C-alpha positions as CSV (number, residue, x, y, z in Angstrom):
1,M,-16.0,-45.2,-22.7
2,E,-15.0,-48.9,-22.7
3,K,-11.3,-49.9,-22.8
4,G,-11.7,-51.4,-26.3
5,E,-12.9,-48.0,-27.6
6,W,-9.9,-46.3,-26.1
7,D,-7.7,-48.4,-28.2
8,N,-9.3,-47.0,-31.3
9,Q,-8.8,-43.5,-30.2
10,T,-5.6,-41.4,-30.9
11,S,-4.5,-39.8,-27.7
12,V,-3.7,-36.1,-28.0
13,M,-0.1,-35.4,-27.2
14,E,-0.2,-31.6,-27.4
15,F,-2.7,-28.8,-27.3
16,L,-3.1,-25.6,-29.3
17,L,-3.4,-22.5,-27.2
18,L,-5.6,-20.1,-29.3
19,G,-4.7,-17.2,-27.1
20,M,-6.3,-13.9,-28.0
21,G,-7.2,-15.1,-31.5
22,N,-5.5,-14.6,-34.9
23,V,-3.3,-11.6,-34.2
24,S,-0.3,-12.4,-36.5
25,T,0.0,-8.7,-37.5
26,L,0.3,-7.7,-33.8
27,Q,2.7,-10.4,-32.7
28,T,5.7,-8.0,-32.4
29,P,3.9,-5.3,-30.5
30,L,2.3,-7.9,-28.2
31,F,5.7,-9.5,-27.6
32,L,7.2,-6.1,-26.6
33,L,4.3,-5.2,-24.4
34,S,4.3,-8.6,-22.7
35,L,8.1,-8.4,-22.2
36,I,7.8,-4.9,-20.6
37,I,5.0,-6.1,-18.3
38,Y,7.0,-9.2,-17.3
39,L,10.2,-7.3,-16.6
40,V,8.4,-4.6,-14.6
41,T,6.5,-7.2,-12.7
42,V,9.6,-9.2,-11.8
43,V,11.8,-6.1,-11.0
44,G,9.0,-4.4,-9.0
45,N,8.0,-7.4,-6.9
46,S,11.7,-8.4,-6.4
47,L,12.5,-4.9,-5.2
48,V,9.7,-5.0,-2.6
49,T,10.9,-8.4,-1.4
50,V,14.5,-7.2,-1.1
51,M,13.5,-4.0,0.7
52,V,11.4,-6.0,3.2
53,V,14.4,-8.2,3.9
54,A,17.1,-5.4,4.0
55,D,15.3,-2.6,5.8
56,Q,15.0,-3.0,9.5
57,H,12.1,-0.6,9.7
58,L,10.1,-3.0,7.6
59,H,10.7,-6.0,9.8
60,T,7.0,-6.1,11.0
61,P,4.3,-8.7,10.4
62,M,2.5,-6.5,7.8
63,Y,5.6,-6.2,5.7
64,F,6.6,-9.9,6.2
65,F,3.3,-10.8,4.6
66,L,3.9,-8.2,1.9
67,G,7.3,-9.6,1.1
68,N,5.8,-13.1,0.7
69,L,3.0,-11.7,-1.5
70,S,5.6,-10.0,-3.7
71,S,7.6,-13.3,-4.0
72,L,4.4,-15.1,-4.9
73,E,3.5,-12.6,-7.6
74,T,6.9,-13.0,-9.2
75,C,6.4,-16.8,-9.4
76,Y,2.7,-16.3,-10.4
77,S,3.4,-14.2,-13.5
78,S,6.3,-16.5,-14.4
79,T,3.9,-19.4,-14.9
80,I,2.1,-17.7,-17.7
81,L,4.1,-14.8,-19.3
82,P,7.3,-16.7,-20.4
83,R,5.1,-19.1,-22.4
84,L,3.1,-16.2,-23.8
85,L,6.4,-14.5,-24.9
86,V,7.5,-17.6,-26.7
87,T,4.2,-17.8,-28.5
88,F,4.4,-14.1,-29.7
89,L,8.1,-14.5,-30.7
90,T,7.9,-17.7,-32.6
91,G,4.2,-18.0,-33.5
92,N,4.3,-21.5,-32.1
93,R,1.1,-21.9,-30.0
94,T,1.4,-25.6,-29.3
95,I,2.0,-26.9,-25.7
96,S,2.5,-30.6,-24.7
97,V,-0.2,-32.2,-22.6
98,H,2.3,-32.7,-19.7
99,G,3.5,-29.0,-20.1
100,C,-0.1,-27.8,-20.0
101,I,-0.9,-29.8,-16.8
102,A,2.3,-28.6,-15.2
103,Q,1.3,-25.0,-16.0
104,F,-2.1,-25.5,-14.5
105,Y,-0.5,-27.1,-11.4
106,F,1.8,-24.1,-10.7
107,F,-0.8,-21.5,-11.6
108,G,-3.5,-23.2,-9.4
109,S,-1.1,-23.6,-6.5
110,L,0.0,-20.0,-6.5
111,A,-3.5,-18.6,-7.0
112,T,-4.7,-20.7,-4.1
113,T,-1.8,-19.6,-1.9
114,E,-2.6,-16.0,-2.8
115,C,-6.2,-16.4,-1.6
116,Y,-4.9,-17.6,1.8
117,L,-2.2,-15.0,2.0
118,L,-4.6,-12.1,1.3
119,A,-6.9,-13.5,4.1
120,M,-4.0,-13.6,6.5
121,M,-3.0,-10.1,5.6
122,S,-6.6,-8.9,6.3
123,Y,-6.5,-10.7,9.6
124,D,-3.3,-8.9,10.5
125,R,-4.9,-5.5,9.7
126,Y,-8.0,-6.5,11.7
127,L,-5.9,-7.2,14.8
128,A,-3.9,-4.0,14.3
129,I,-7.0,-1.7,14.0
130,C,-9.7,-3.6,16.0
131,Q,-7.5,-5.2,18.7
132,P,-4.4,-2.9,19.0
133,L,-3.7,-3.8,22.6
134,L,-3.6,-7.5,21.8
135,Y,-1.8,-7.2,18.5
136,A,1.7,-7.8,19.7
137,S,0.7,-10.8,21.7
138,L,-1.5,-12.4,19.0
139,M,0.5,-11.6,15.8
140,T,3.9,-12.9,17.0
141,W,6.6,-13.9,14.6
142,K,5.8,-17.6,15.3
143,V,2.2,-17.0,14.2
144,C,3.4,-15.1,11.1
145,L,5.7,-17.9,10.0
146,Q,3.0,-20.6,10.7
147,T,0.3,-18.8,8.7
148,V,2.6,-18.0,5.8
149,A,4.0,-21.6,5.7
150,G,0.4,-22.9,6.0
151,S,-0.8,-20.8,3.1
152,W,2.0,-22.1,0.8
153,L,1.6,-25.7,2.0
154,V,-2.2,-25.8,1.6
155,G,-2.1,-24.0,-1.7
156,F,0.3,-26.6,-3.2
157,L,-1.3,-29.6,-1.5
158,V,-4.9,-29.0,-2.6
159,T,-3.8,-28.3,-6.2
160,T,-1.7,-31.5,-6.1
161,V,-4.9,-33.5,-5.4
162,V,-6.8,-31.8,-8.3
163,T,-3.8,-32.2,-10.7
164,S,-3.5,-35.9,-9.9
165,F,-7.1,-36.3,-11.2
166,V,-6.4,-34.1,-14.2
167,S,-3.4,-36.2,-15.2
168,Q,-5.6,-39.3,-15.4
169,L,-7.9,-37.7,-18.0
170,K,-7.9,-38.9,-21.6
171,F,-7.7,-36.3,-24.4
172,C,-8.6,-37.7,-27.8
173,G,-9.5,-34.5,-29.7
174,P,-10.2,-31.7,-30.5
175,K,-7.0,-30.2,-29.1
176,A,-7.6,-26.4,-29.4
177,I,-7.8,-24.6,-26.0
178,D,-9.6,-21.3,-26.5
179,H,-7.5,-19.5,-23.9
180,F,-3.9,-18.1,-23.5
181,F,-3.0,-20.4,-20.7
182,C,-4.0,-23.9,-19.4
183,D,-6.9,-23.4,-16.9
184,L,-9.0,-26.2,-15.5
185,T,-12.3,-25.4,-17.3
186,P,-10.9,-25.5,-20.9
187,L,-9.0,-28.7,-20.0
188,L,-12.2,-30.5,-18.8
189,A,-14.0,-29.3,-21.9
190,L,-11.5,-31.2,-24.1
191,S,-11.4,-34.4,-22.1
192,C,-13.2,-37.5,-23.4
193,S,-13.2,-39.0,-19.9
194,D,-16.0,-38.9,-17.4
195,T,-15.3,-35.5,-15.6
196,R,-18.1,-35.6,-13.0
197,K,-15.8,-36.6,-10.1
198,I,-13.1,-34.0,-10.9
199,T,-15.8,-31.3,-11.5
200,F,-17.2,-32.0,-8.0
201,L,-13.7,-32.1,-6.5
202,S,-12.7,-28.8,-8.1
203,F,-16.0,-27.2,-6.9
204,T,-15.2,-28.3,-3.4
205,V,-11.6,-27.1,-3.5
206,S,-12.7,-23.8,-5.0
207,F,-15.1,-23.3,-2.2
208,L,-12.6,-24.2,0.5
209,S,-9.7,-22.3,-1.0
210,G,-11.4,-19.4,-2.8
211,V,-14.8,-18.7,-1.3
212,L,-13.9,-19.2,2.4
213,P,-10.8,-17.0,2.3
214,F,-12.8,-14.4,0.4
215,L,-15.6,-14.5,3.1
216,F,-12.9,-14.3,5.8
217,T,-11.3,-11.3,4.2
218,L,-14.7,-9.7,3.6
219,A,-15.7,-10.2,7.3
220,S,-12.3,-8.8,8.4
221,Y,-12.8,-5.6,6.4
222,V,-16.4,-5.2,7.6
223,C,-15.0,-5.1,11.1
224,I,-12.2,-2.9,10.2
225,I,-14.4,-0.3,8.4
226,A,-16.9,-0.4,11.4
227,A,-14.0,0.3,13.8
228,I,-12.6,3.1,11.7
229,L,-16.0,4.8,11.5
230,R,-16.2,4.7,15.3
231,I,-13.1,6.9,15.6
232,S,-14.2,10.4,16.4
233,S,-11.2,12.2,15.0
234,S,-11.0,12.6,11.2
235,V,-7.2,12.5,11.4
236,G,-7.4,9.3,13.4
237,R,-9.8,7.8,10.8
238,Q,-7.5,8.8,8.0
239,K,-4.4,7.3,9.7
240,A,-6.2,4.1,10.5
241,F,-7.5,3.7,7.0
242,S,-4.1,4.5,5.4
243,T,-2.7,1.3,7.1
244,C,-5.0,-1.0,5.2
245,S,-6.0,1.0,2.1
246,S,-3.3,-0.6,-0.1
247,H,-4.3,-4.1,0.8
248,L,-8.0,-3.3,0.4
249,I,-7.3,-2.1,-3.2
250,V,-5.2,-5.2,-4.0
251,V,-8.0,-7.5,-2.6
252,T,-10.7,-5.7,-4.5
253,V,-8.8,-5.9,-7.8
254,F,-7.8,-9.6,-7.3
255,Y,-11.2,-10.9,-6.2
256,G,-13.2,-8.6,-8.4
257,T,-11.7,-9.9,-11.6
258,L,-11.6,-13.4,-10.3
259,I,-15.3,-13.4,-9.5
260,I,-16.1,-11.9,-13.0
261,V,-14.0,-14.6,-14.8
262,Y,-15.5,-17.6,-13.0
263,L,-19.1,-16.4,-12.8
264,M,-19.3,-15.0,-16.3
265,P,-21.5,-17.2,-18.6
266,R,-19.5,-19.3,-20.9
267,T,-21.1,-18.1,-24.1
268,P,-19.3,-17.5,-27.4
269,Q,-20.2,-13.8,-27.3
270,L,-18.5,-13.3,-23.9
271,R,-15.4,-15.6,-24.6
272,Q,-13.1,-12.7,-25.6
273,L,-14.3,-10.6,-22.6
274,N,-13.5,-13.5,-20.3
275,K,-10.0,-13.7,-21.7
276,V,-9.5,-9.9,-21.0
277,F,-10.5,-10.3,-17.4
278,S,-8.4,-13.4,-17.1
279,F,-5.4,-11.4,-18.5
280,F,-6.1,-8.7,-15.9
281,Y,-6.0,-11.0,-12.8
282,T,-3.2,-13.3,-14.0
283,V,-0.9,-10.7,-15.6
284,L,-1.8,-7.1,-14.7
285,T,-2.6,-7.7,-11.0
286,P,1.0,-8.9,-10.2
287,L,2.2,-5.8,-12.2
288,V,0.2,-3.2,-10.3
289,N,0.5,-4.7,-6.7
290,P,4.1,-3.3,-6.1
291,L,3.0,0.1,-7.6
292,I,0.0,0.2,-5.3
293,Y,2.0,-0.6,-2.2
294,S,4.9,1.8,-3.1
295,L,2.7,4.7,-4.0
296,R,0.3,4.5,-1.1
297,N,2.5,3.3,1.7
298,R,4.8,5.9,3.4
299,E,7.2,3.3,4.9
300,V,7.7,1.6,1.5
301,R,8.3,5.0,-0.1
302,E,10.9,5.9,2.6
303,A,12.6,2.6,2.2
304,L,12.8,3.1,-1.6
305,K,14.2,6.6,-1.2
306,K,16.8,5.3,1.2
307,A,17.8,2.5,-1.1
308,F,18.2,4.8,-4.1
309,R,20.2,7.3,-2.0
310,K,22.5,4.5,-0.8
311,A,22.8,3.2,-4.4
312,L,23.6,6.7,-5.7
313,A,26.2,7.3,-3.0
314,C,27.8,3.9,-3.7
315,T,28.0,4.8,-7.4
316,Q,29.5,8.2,-6.8
317,S,32.2,6.7,-4.5
318,S,32.8,3.8,-6.9
319,C,32.1,1.2,-4.2
């Protein structure tokens, strides 16, 4: 579009998030449900983070990664649910263009970071099961700090590049986003700028930050499962699998819903189903992660029991 034509266009200053559709009669129940989910998510993930920091038995690489994942999940859900709560409470579904781009930036950064963190956690389990004699020398605290810092840094840097291109797009109507949060695909659909460059850039970034970590995680678990199957003792196999089963469930849920959301055809008939799966990986995954790790992990359960006993003793003695 020529510059002169832009002058005749009215630039959109805010978007309308359509969410799950016209559910005015369900606003109060949806608000209460979302509030409960958000509170449980924040409390559950914060509790895991605090336990990892406070309990000396959890000062290992595996739990260091878990503590970072829980911290990330708290931030991750906070990019979407507070805005959703405001919408259900007030009925106001508008969001400014700058607010929408900011939400996309933080959501994209944290989602990318999670992909890399999950890959590093799978590598940690690969070394622990497939290379046990080399584990202590390869997975040092320096390596843990570098991989975690690298995951956070790369996640925010690559999304900064994409967001800088998004911020240059022109939006001149319509302004309705058929989603409950600001994702890249709905934003590009509303732009009246040429989106070919940013589409190619986002495809490249998605491959480097989503597909490659997924393939790395997949390869790690193929090696892990092959190593476990070579263990002759059934007790040994069960013990080895128990050290990575929680992470495997989390990876399966996260990538399973992510793949469905972004590979599902963008047809009007499947739009609502797409939102359901998006809700699952953006809202429900951070909720169930601490439950998976606490219910399936003996060390985390023991740390929880110890923390509750200490809190109860402290209450009884009025400390």
